[in-house]
C-alpha cells in the first residue's frame, strides 16, 4: 500500500532535461533563463512585470521593502497563513495587525478591515487561502479610500481567478512561491508581479544588493560614470535574493504544465466536494461562485464532538493507514515568538474556532482517482461516518 502525502511536487523527464541543459550551458546564475521565466510568469498572469526571488519569503520581504515599510508601520493581514506573511513585515521593523477571517472560506473578512486601520497602516495583505481568492473588489475599495497599498500573498493561488480575472494583476503587487508543495516548483523560489514600473525597479534593486546601472538613477557622486562598463552604484541596502538559472529553467518547464496541474487539482477537489457535501461532520471550505480556486490544499472543517474522536486520534489512525494529513494553520499570533511580542491569545475568535476544526487532506496532481477514493473511504471509516 503506497503512502499518500498531503502534498507533493510532480517532476518529469522534461523538467530534468531542462535543468541539465542549463548545467551544460555555462550560465548557472544571472543568465538568460531568469528573464525568460519572469516573462513567462508575467504573460501567464497577464501582468506587466515579474521579478523572481530565492523564495516566496524573500519575495514578500522585497514587496514590503518596495513600499518602504518602516519601523512603526503596520500591515493588515490574516492570522490563517504561513508565518512568512507576517514575519516579512517584522524584518523591516513593522508590525502585522491580524484581521479575523470569514468562517466559511477562512479568508480575510473584508468587513473587519476598516476598524483596524490607523494612521500607521500602510498596506492590506490578503492571503488567498487554500487557493480561493479573497473578496478583492471590497479590499481594493477600502485600500483606495484609505490610501493604502494592497499586496496579495498569492502563494496558494497561482492560476486562480477572481471575477474572470487571473490572480496577479489585481493589486499593487502579487507574491507567489515555488516551494515543492506549491503549484509549480523551482525547488525554492518565489516572485512578485506588478504593473507599476516604479515598484518594479525597486524590487529589482532590492534583490541585488540595492545596486543599479540605470543611468537615470545614478547619483554622480563618484568619478566613474556611465557609460563606463564597470560602473555601478549601490543606492540602498539590498540583499542577494537572486534565483539561479537552474531554478528558473525548472520553473519554465513546470509552468508549461501548470494548466494541466490545475485541472487535475480541481478534479480531485470536486471528488472530495461531492462526498463531503453529504457529511455534516466533515465540511469542505465554502467556494464563492465568482472565484475559481487554484486548490493549493484541500481543507476541511471537522466536528470532533460529533465524530467522538480528537484530531490527534484521527491523524494518527490515518497515518497508520498510509495517509498523511496536515493542519493549515495555527493562527500566526499564537506562535510563541508572536506571544512574546505581546499579541493576545484569542485575538481573532473565528480564526481560533477555524483552527480547532481544521484538517487538510491529501491533494496533488499525481494522485489517482483510486488514491482519492482510498482517502475518502479511510477518512469515513476512521470517523465512523
Ligand atoms: C509557501 C508560502 C509562503 C512562503 O513561501 P516560501 O517560498 O516557502 O518562502 C508565504 N505565504 C504563504 C501563504 C505560503 O503558503
CSV table of C-alpha atoms and ligand atoms in Angstrom, one decimal:
chain,number,residue,atom,x,y,z
A,1,UNK,CA,0.0,0.0,0.0
A,2,UNK,CA,1.6,3.3,-1.1
A,3,UNK,CA,1.9,6.2,1.3
A,4,UNK,CA,-0.1,9.3,0.3
A,5,UNK,CA,1.4,12.6,1.5
A,6,UNK,CA,-0.8,15.7,1.9
A,7,UNK,CA,1.0,17.4,-1.0
A,8,UNK,CA,3.8,16.6,-3.4
A,9,UNK,CA,5.6,18.1,-6.5
A,10,UNK,CA,5.4,16.5,-9.9
A,11,UNK,CA,8.7,16.3,-11.7
A,12,UNK,CA,9.1,14.5,-15.1
A,13,UNK,CA,12.0,13.8,-17.6
A,14,UNK,CA,11.4,17.2,-19.4
A,15,UNK,CA,12.0,19.1,-16.1
A,16,UNK,CA,15.2,17.1,-15.6
A,17,UNK,CA,16.4,17.7,-19.1
A,18,UNK,CA,15.7,21.5,-18.7
A,19,UNK,CA,17.9,21.7,-15.7
A,20,UNK,CA,20.7,19.5,-17.2
A,21,UNK,CA,20.7,21.8,-20.3
A,22,UNK,CA,21.4,24.8,-18.1
A,23,UNK,CA,24.2,22.9,-16.4
A,24,UNK,CA,25.8,22.4,-19.8
A,25,UNK,CA,25.2,25.9,-21.0
A,26,UNK,CA,27.8,27.9,-19.0
A,27,UNK,CA,25.2,30.2,-17.3
A,28,UNK,CA,24.5,28.8,-13.8
A,29,UNK,CA,23.1,32.1,-12.5
A,30,UNK,CA,22.5,35.7,-13.7
A,31,UNK,CA,22.0,34.2,-17.2
A,32,UNK,CA,19.1,34.3,-19.8
A,33,UNK,CA,16.7,31.8,-18.0
A,34,UNK,CA,15.8,34.4,-15.4
A,35,UNK,CA,14.3,36.9,-17.7
A,36,UNK,CA,12.7,34.1,-19.7
A,37,UNK,CA,11.0,32.7,-16.6
A,38,UNK,CA,9.9,36.2,-15.5
A,39,UNK,CA,8.4,36.9,-18.9
A,40,UNK,CA,6.6,33.6,-18.9
A,41,UNK,CA,5.1,34.3,-15.4
A,42,UNK,CA,4.1,37.8,-16.3
A,43,UNK,CA,2.4,36.6,-19.5
A,44,UNK,CA,0.6,33.8,-17.8
A,45,UNK,CA,-0.8,36.1,-15.2
A,46,UNK,CA,-1.5,39.0,-17.6
A,47,UNK,CA,0.8,41.4,-15.7
A,48,UNK,CA,3.5,43.8,-17.0
A,49,UNK,CA,6.4,42.8,-14.7
A,50,UNK,CA,7.6,39.7,-12.8
A,51,UNK,CA,10.6,39.7,-10.5
A,52,UNK,CA,11.8,36.3,-9.3
A,53,UNK,CA,13.4,35.8,-5.8
A,54,UNK,CA,15.2,33.0,-4.0
A,55,UNK,CA,11.9,32.2,-2.1
A,56,UNK,CA,8.4,33.3,-1.5
A,57,UNK,CA,9.5,34.7,1.8
A,58,UNK,CA,12.2,36.8,0.1
A,59,UNK,CA,9.6,38.0,-2.4
A,60,UNK,CA,7.3,39.1,0.5
A,61,UNK,CA,10.3,40.9,2.1
A,62,UNK,CA,11.0,42.7,-1.2
A,63,UNK,CA,7.4,43.7,-1.7
A,64,UNK,CA,7.2,45.2,1.7
A,65,UNK,CA,10.6,47.0,1.2
A,66,UNK,CA,9.4,48.3,-2.2
A,67,UNK,CA,6.6,50.3,-0.4
A,68,UNK,CA,9.2,51.5,2.1
A,69,UNK,CA,7.6,49.8,5.1
A,70,UNK,CA,9.3,51.3,8.2
A,71,UNK,CA,9.6,50.7,11.9
A,72,UNK,CA,6.2,51.6,13.5
A,73,UNK,CA,4.3,51.0,10.3
A,74,UNK,CA,1.5,48.3,10.2
A,75,UNK,CA,0.2,45.9,7.6
A,76,UNK,CA,-3.2,44.3,8.0
A,77,UNK,CA,-3.3,40.5,7.2
A,78,UNK,CA,-4.9,37.2,8.1
A,79,UNK,CA,-3.8,35.1,11.0
A,80,UNK,CA,-4.6,32.0,9.0
A,81,UNK,CA,-1.5,32.0,6.8
A,82,UNK,CA,2.1,30.7,6.8
A,83,UNK,CA,4.2,32.7,9.3
A,84,UNK,CA,6.3,34.3,6.5
A,85,UNK,CA,3.4,36.7,5.5
A,86,UNK,CA,3.7,38.4,8.9
A,87,UNK,CA,7.4,37.7,9.5
A,88,UNK,CA,8.5,39.7,6.4
A,89,UNK,CA,6.9,42.8,8.0
A,90,UNK,CA,8.9,42.2,11.2
A,91,UNK,CA,12.1,42.1,9.1
A,92,UNK,CA,11.6,45.8,8.4
A,93,UNK,CA,10.6,46.7,11.9
A,94,UNK,CA,6.9,47.0,11.0
A,95,UNK,CA,4.1,45.1,12.7
A,96,UNK,CA,1.4,42.9,11.4
A,97,UNK,CA,-2.2,43.6,12.6
A,98,UNK,CA,-4.3,40.4,12.4
A,99,UNK,CA,-7.8,40.7,11.0
A,100,UNK,CA,-10.3,37.9,11.7
A,101,UNK,CA,-11.4,35.5,8.9
A,102,UNK,CA,-14.7,34.6,7.3
A,103,UNK,CA,-15.9,31.4,9.0
A,104,UNK,CA,-17.0,29.7,5.7
A,105,UNK,CA,-13.9,30.4,3.4
A,106,UNK,CA,-11.2,31.0,6.1
A,107,UNK,CA,-10.2,34.1,4.0
A,108,UNK,CA,-9.6,37.5,5.5
A,109,UNK,CA,-13.0,39.1,6.3
A,110,UNK,CA,-13.0,42.3,4.3
A,111,UNK,CA,-15.8,43.7,6.5
A,112,UNK,CA,-13.5,43.6,9.6
A,113,UNK,CA,-10.6,45.6,8.0
A,114,UNK,CA,-11.7,49.2,8.3
A,115,UNK,CA,-11.9,49.2,12.1
A,116,UNK,CA,-8.2,48.1,12.3
A,117,UNK,CA,-6.9,51.0,10.1
A,118,UNK,CA,-4.9,53.7,11.9
A,119,UNK,CA,-2.6,56.4,10.6
A,120,UNK,CA,0.3,53.9,10.8
A,121,UNK,CA,-1.4,51.4,8.5
A,122,UNK,CA,0.4,51.2,5.1
A,123,UNK,CA,-0.9,48.1,3.4
A,124,UNK,CA,-3.5,45.4,3.3
A,125,UNK,CA,-2.1,41.9,2.7
A,126,UNK,CA,-4.9,39.5,1.7
A,127,UNK,CA,-3.9,35.8,1.6
A,128,UNK,CA,-5.8,33.7,-0.9
A,129,UNK,CA,-6.2,30.8,1.5
A,130,UNK,CA,-6.1,27.3,0.1
A,131,UNK,CA,-6.2,28.9,-3.4
A,132,UNK,CA,-9.5,30.7,-3.3
A,133,UNK,CA,-9.1,34.5,-3.9
A,134,UNK,CA,-10.3,36.9,-1.2
A,135,UNK,CA,-13.0,39.4,-1.8
A,136,UNK,CA,-10.7,41.6,-3.8
A,137,UNK,CA,-13.2,44.3,-5.0
A,138,UNK,CA,-14.1,45.1,-1.4
A,139,UNK,CA,-10.5,45.1,-0.3
A,140,UNK,CA,-9.3,47.3,-3.2
A,141,UNK,CA,-12.1,49.8,-2.5
A,142,UNK,CA,-11.1,50.1,1.2
A,143,UNK,CA,-7.5,50.5,0.2
A,144,UNK,CA,-8.3,53.2,-2.3
A,145,UNK,CA,-10.5,55.0,0.2
A,146,UNK,CA,-7.7,55.0,2.9
A,147,UNK,CA,-4.8,55.4,0.5
A,148,UNK,CA,-3.2,52.0,1.4
A,149,UNK,CA,-1.2,49.6,-0.7
A,150,UNK,CA,-2.6,46.1,-1.4
A,151,UNK,CA,0.0,43.3,-1.6
A,152,UNK,CA,-1.6,39.9,-2.3
A,153,UNK,CA,0.0,36.8,-0.7
A,154,UNK,CA,-1.0,34.5,-3.6
A,155,UNK,CA,1.4,31.7,-2.6
A,156,UNK,CA,-1.7,29.4,-2.6
A,157,UNK,CA,-3.3,30.9,-5.7
A,158,UNK,CA,-1.2,30.7,-8.9
A,159,UNK,CA,-3.8,30.2,-11.7
A,160,UNK,CA,-6.8,31.1,-9.6
A,161,UNK,CA,-9.3,33.6,-10.9
A,162,UNK,CA,-11.4,36.4,-9.4
A,163,UNK,CA,-14.5,37.6,-11.3
A,164,UNK,CA,-12.9,36.2,-14.5
A,165,UNK,CA,-9.5,37.8,-14.0
A,166,UNK,CA,-6.4,35.7,-13.2
A,167,UNK,CA,-4.7,36.5,-9.9
A,168,UNK,CA,-1.5,38.5,-10.5
A,169,UNK,CA,-2.6,42.0,-11.6
A,170,UNK,CA,-5.5,43.0,-9.4
A,171,UNK,CA,-3.5,45.0,-6.9
A,172,UNK,CA,-0.1,46.8,-6.4
A,173,UNK,CA,1.9,43.6,-6.1
A,174,UNK,CA,1.2,39.9,-6.0
A,175,UNK,CA,3.5,37.4,-4.4
A,176,UNK,CA,4.0,33.7,-5.4
A,177,UNK,CA,6.1,30.8,-4.0
A,178,UNK,CA,7.6,27.9,-5.9
A,179,UNK,CA,8.3,25.7,-3.0
A,180,UNK,CA,7.7,22.0,-3.9
A,181,UNK,CA,4.2,21.8,-2.3
A,182,UNK,CA,3.0,24.8,-4.4
A,183,UNK,CA,1.5,24.6,-7.9
A,184,UNK,CA,4.8,24.8,-9.8
A,185,UNK,CA,8.2,24.4,-8.2
A,186,UNK,CA,11.7,25.6,-8.7
A,187,UNK,CA,12.9,23.8,-5.5
A,188,UNK,CA,13.0,27.0,-3.6
A,189,UNK,CA,11.8,30.2,-5.2
A,190,UNK,CA,9.3,33.0,-5.4
A,191,UNK,CA,8.2,36.0,-7.4
A,192,UNK,CA,6.5,39.4,-7.2
A,193,UNK,CA,4.2,40.5,-10.0
A,194,UNK,CA,3.4,44.2,-10.6
A,195,UNK,CA,2.1,46.6,-13.2
A,196,UNK,CA,3.9,49.5,-11.6
A,197,UNK,CA,7.3,50.5,-13.2
A,198,UNK,CA,8.5,52.3,-10.0
A,199,UNK,CA,7.8,49.3,-7.8
A,200,UNK,CA,9.4,47.0,-10.4
A,201,UNK,CA,12.6,49.0,-10.3
A,202,UNK,CA,12.7,48.9,-6.5
A,203,UNK,CA,12.1,45.1,-6.5
A,204,UNK,CA,15.0,44.5,-8.9
A,205,UNK,CA,17.4,46.6,-6.8
A,206,UNK,CA,16.3,45.0,-3.5
A,207,UNK,CA,17.1,41.6,-5.0
A,208,UNK,CA,20.6,42.6,-6.0
A,209,UNK,CA,22.2,44.5,-3.0
A,210,UNK,CA,20.5,47.8,-3.8
A,211,UNK,CA,22.8,48.1,-6.9
A,212,UNK,CA,21.8,49.7,-10.2
A,213,UNK,CA,23.4,50.6,-13.5
A,214,UNK,CA,20.4,52.5,-14.7
A,215,UNK,CA,21.9,55.9,-15.9
A,216,UNK,CA,18.6,57.7,-14.8
A,217,UNK,CA,19.2,56.7,-11.2
A,218,UNK,CA,22.9,57.2,-10.7
A,219,UNK,CA,23.9,59.9,-8.2
A,220,UNK,CA,27.0,61.0,-10.0
A,221,UNK,CA,28.8,61.1,-6.6
A,222,UNK,CA,31.8,59.2,-7.9
A,223,UNK,CA,34.4,60.0,-10.5
A,224,UNK,CA,33.3,56.9,-12.6
A,225,UNK,CA,30.1,57.2,-14.5
A,226,UNK,CA,28.0,55.5,-17.3
A,227,UNK,CA,28.9,54.5,-19.9
A,228,UNK,CA,32.0,53.2,-18.1
A,229,UNK,CA,31.3,49.5,-18.5
A,230,UNK,CA,32.4,48.6,-14.9
A,231,UNK,CA,30.5,51.4,-13.2
A,232,UNK,CA,27.5,50.7,-10.9
A,233,UNK,CA,26.2,52.3,-7.7
A,234,UNK,CA,24.7,50.9,-4.6
A,235,UNK,CA,21.8,53.2,-3.6
A,236,UNK,CA,20.1,51.2,-0.9
A,237,UNK,CA,20.9,48.3,1.4
A,238,UNK,CA,19.6,45.4,-0.6
A,239,UNK,CA,20.1,41.6,-0.3
A,240,UNK,CA,21.3,38.8,-2.5
A,241,UNK,CA,17.8,37.3,-3.1
A,242,UNK,CA,18.5,36.1,-6.7
A,243,UNK,CA,17.1,32.9,-8.2
A,244,UNK,CA,19.6,30.9,-10.3
A,245,UNK,CA,19.2,29.9,-13.9
A,246,UNK,CA,19.0,26.2,-12.7
A,247,UNK,CA,15.9,27.2,-10.7
A,248,UNK,CA,14.4,29.3,-13.5
A,249,UNK,CA,14.9,26.5,-16.1
A,250,UNK,CA,12.9,24.2,-13.8
A,251,UNK,CA,10.3,26.9,-13.3
A,252,UNK,CA,9.9,27.4,-17.0
A,253,UNK,CA,9.4,23.7,-17.7
A,254,UNK,CA,7.0,23.4,-14.8
A,255,UNK,CA,5.0,26.4,-15.9
A,256,UNK,CA,4.2,24.7,-19.2
A,257,UNK,CA,2.3,22.1,-17.2
A,258,UNK,CA,0.5,24.5,-14.8
A,259,UNK,CA,-2.9,24.3,-16.6
A,260,UNK,CA,-2.7,20.5,-16.6
A,261,UNK,CA,-1.8,20.6,-12.8
A,262,UNK,CA,-4.7,23.0,-12.1
A,263,UNK,CA,-7.2,20.9,-14.0
A,264,UNK,CA,-6.2,17.8,-12.0
A,265,UNK,CA,-6.2,19.6,-8.7
A,266,UNK,CA,-9.8,20.8,-9.4
A,267,UNK,CA,-10.9,17.3,-10.5
A,268,UNK,CA,-9.6,15.9,-7.2
A,269,UNK,CA,-11.3,18.7,-5.2
A,270,UNK,CA,-14.6,18.0,-7.0
A,271,UNK,CA,-14.4,14.4,-6.0
A,272,UNK,CA,-13.9,15.3,-2.3
A,273,UNK,CA,-16.5,18.1,-2.5
A,274,UNK,CA,-19.2,15.6,-3.8
A,275,UNK,CA,-18.5,13.3,-0.8
A,276,UNK,CA,-18.2,15.9,1.9
A,277,UNK,CA,-21.3,17.8,0.7
A,278,UNK,CA,-23.2,14.8,2.3
A,279,UNK,CA,-21.3,14.5,5.6
A,280,UNK,CA,-22.3,17.2,8.1
A,281,UNK,CA,-19.5,16.2,10.5
A,282,UNK,CA,-16.8,16.9,7.8
A,283,UNK,CA,-17.3,20.1,5.8
A,284,UNK,CA,-15.2,21.5,3.0
A,285,UNK,CA,-14.5,25.2,2.8
A,286,UNK,CA,-17.2,27.2,1.0
A,287,UNK,CA,-16.4,28.2,-2.6
A,288,UNK,CA,-17.7,31.5,-3.8
A,289,UNK,CA,-19.4,31.5,-7.3
A,290,UNK,CA,-17.4,34.5,-8.6
A,291,UNK,CA,-14.0,32.8,-8.0
A,292,UNK,CA,-12.2,29.8,-9.3
A,293,UNK,CA,-9.8,28.3,-6.6
A,294,UNK,CA,-6.4,27.0,-7.6
A,295,UNK,CA,-6.8,24.4,-4.9
A,296,UNK,CA,-3.3,24.5,-3.4
A,297,UNK,CA,-4.6,22.4,-0.5
A,298,UNK,CA,-7.8,20.7,0.4
A,299,UNK,CA,-9.0,21.9,3.8
A,300,UNK,CA,-11.9,20.5,5.8
A,301,UNK,CA,-13.6,21.6,9.0
A,302,UNK,CA,-14.4,18.6,11.2
A,303,UNK,CA,-16.8,18.5,14.1
A,304,UNK,CA,-14.8,16.4,16.5
A,305,UNK,CA,-17.6,16.2,19.1
A,306,UNK,CA,-19.9,14.7,16.5
A,307,UNK,CA,-17.5,12.0,15.4
A,308,UNK,CA,-16.4,11.4,19.1
A,309,UNK,CA,-12.7,11.5,18.3
A,310,UNK,CA,-9.9,14.0,18.7
A,311,UNK,CA,-7.9,15.4,15.8
A,312,UNK,CA,-4.8,13.7,17.2
A,313,UNK,CA,-6.6,10.3,17.1
A,314,UNK,CA,-7.9,10.8,13.6
A,315,UNK,CA,-4.5,12.0,12.3
A,316,UNK,CA,-2.7,9.0,13.9
A,317,UNK,CA,-5.2,6.5,12.6
A,318,UNK,CA,-4.9,8.0,9.1
A,319,UNK,CA,-1.1,7.9,9.2
A,320,UNK,CA,-1.2,4.2,10.2
A,321,UNK,CA,-3.3,3.6,7.1
A,322,UNK,CA,-0.7,5.4,5.0
A,323,UNK,CA,-2.4,8.8,4.7
A,324,UNK,CA,-0.7,12.0,5.7
A,325,UNK,CA,-2.8,15.0,6.8
A,326,UNK,CA,-1.8,18.5,8.0
A,327,UNK,CA,-3.3,21.5,9.7
A,328,UNK,CA,-3.2,24.8,7.9
A,329,UNK,CA,-2.6,26.9,10.1
A,330,UNK,CA,-2.1,27.6,13.7
A,331,UNK,CA,-3.1,31.3,13.9
A,332,UNK,CA,0.2,33.2,13.4
A,333,UNK,CA,-0.2,35.3,16.6
A,334,UNK,CA,-0.4,32.2,18.7
A,335,UNK,CA,3.2,31.3,17.8
A,336,UNK,CA,5.4,31.7,20.9
A,337,UNK,CA,7.5,34.4,19.2
A,338,UNK,CA,4.4,36.5,18.5
A,339,UNK,CA,3.1,35.8,22.0
A,340,UNK,CA,6.4,37.3,23.3
A,341,UNK,CA,5.8,40.4,21.1
A,342,UNK,CA,2.5,40.8,23.1
A,343,UNK,CA,-0.2,39.6,20.7
A,344,UNK,CA,-3.1,38.3,22.8
A,345,UNK,CA,-4.4,34.8,22.6
A,346,UNK,CA,-8.0,34.8,21.4
A,347,UNK,CA,-7.3,37.9,19.3
A,348,UNK,CA,-9.3,36.5,16.3
A,349,UNK,CA,-12.1,34.2,17.7
A,350,UNK,CA,-13.2,32.9,14.3
A,351,UNK,CA,-9.6,32.1,13.3
A,352,UNK,CA,-9.3,30.1,16.5
A,353,UNK,CA,-12.5,28.2,16.0
A,354,UNK,CA,-11.5,27.5,12.4
A,355,UNK,CA,-8.1,26.2,13.6
A,356,UNK,CA,-9.7,23.8,16.1
A,357,UNK,CA,-11.7,22.2,13.4
A,358,UNK,CA,-9.1,22.3,10.5
A,359,UNK,CA,-7.8,19.2,8.8
A,360,UNK,CA,-6.1,19.2,5.4
A,361,UNK,CA,-6.5,16.1,3.3
A,362,UNK,CA,-4.0,15.0,0.5
A,363,UNK,CA,-4.2,16.9,-2.8
A,364,UNK,CA,-1.6,16.9,-5.5
A,365,UNK,CA,-1.8,16.4,-9.3
A,366,UNK,CA,-0.2,12.9,-9.4
A,367,UNK,CA,-3.0,11.5,-7.1
A,368,UNK,CA,-5.0,8.9,-9.0
A,369,UNK,CA,-8.8,8.6,-8.6
A,370,UNK,CA,-8.1,5.3,-6.6
A,371,UNK,CA,-5.9,7.3,-4.2
A,372,UNK,CA,-8.7,9.8,-3.7
A,373,UNK,CA,-11.3,7.1,-3.1
A,374,UNK,CA,-8.9,5.5,-0.7
A,375,UNK,CA,-8.5,8.7,1.3
A,376,UNK,CA,-12.3,9.2,1.3
A,377,UNK,CA,-13.0,5.7,2.4
A,378,UNK,CA,-10.3,5.7,5.1
A,379,UNK,CA,-11.4,9.1,6.5
A,380,UNK,CA,-15.1,8.0,6.6
A,381,UNK,CA,-14.0,4.7,8.3
A,382,UNK,CA,-11.8,6.4,10.9
A,383,UNK,CA,-14.5,9.0,11.6
A,384,UNK,CA,-17.3,6.3,11.6
A,385,UNK,CA,-19.5,8.2,9.1
B,1,LIG,C1,4.6,29.0,0.9
B,1,LIG,C2,4.1,30.2,1.5
B,1,LIG,C3,4.9,31.4,1.7
B,1,LIG,C4,6.4,31.3,1.7
B,1,LIG,O1,7.0,30.8,0.6
B,1,LIG,P1,8.5,30.2,0.6
B,1,LIG,O2,8.7,30.0,-0.8
B,1,LIG,O3,8.4,28.9,1.4
B,1,LIG,O4,9.4,31.1,1.3
B,1,LIG,C5,4.3,32.5,2.2
B,1,LIG,N1,3.0,32.6,2.3
B,1,LIG,C6,2.2,31.6,2.1
B,1,LIG,C7,0.7,31.7,2.4
B,1,LIG,C8,2.7,30.3,1.7
B,1,LIG,O5,1.9,29.3,1.6
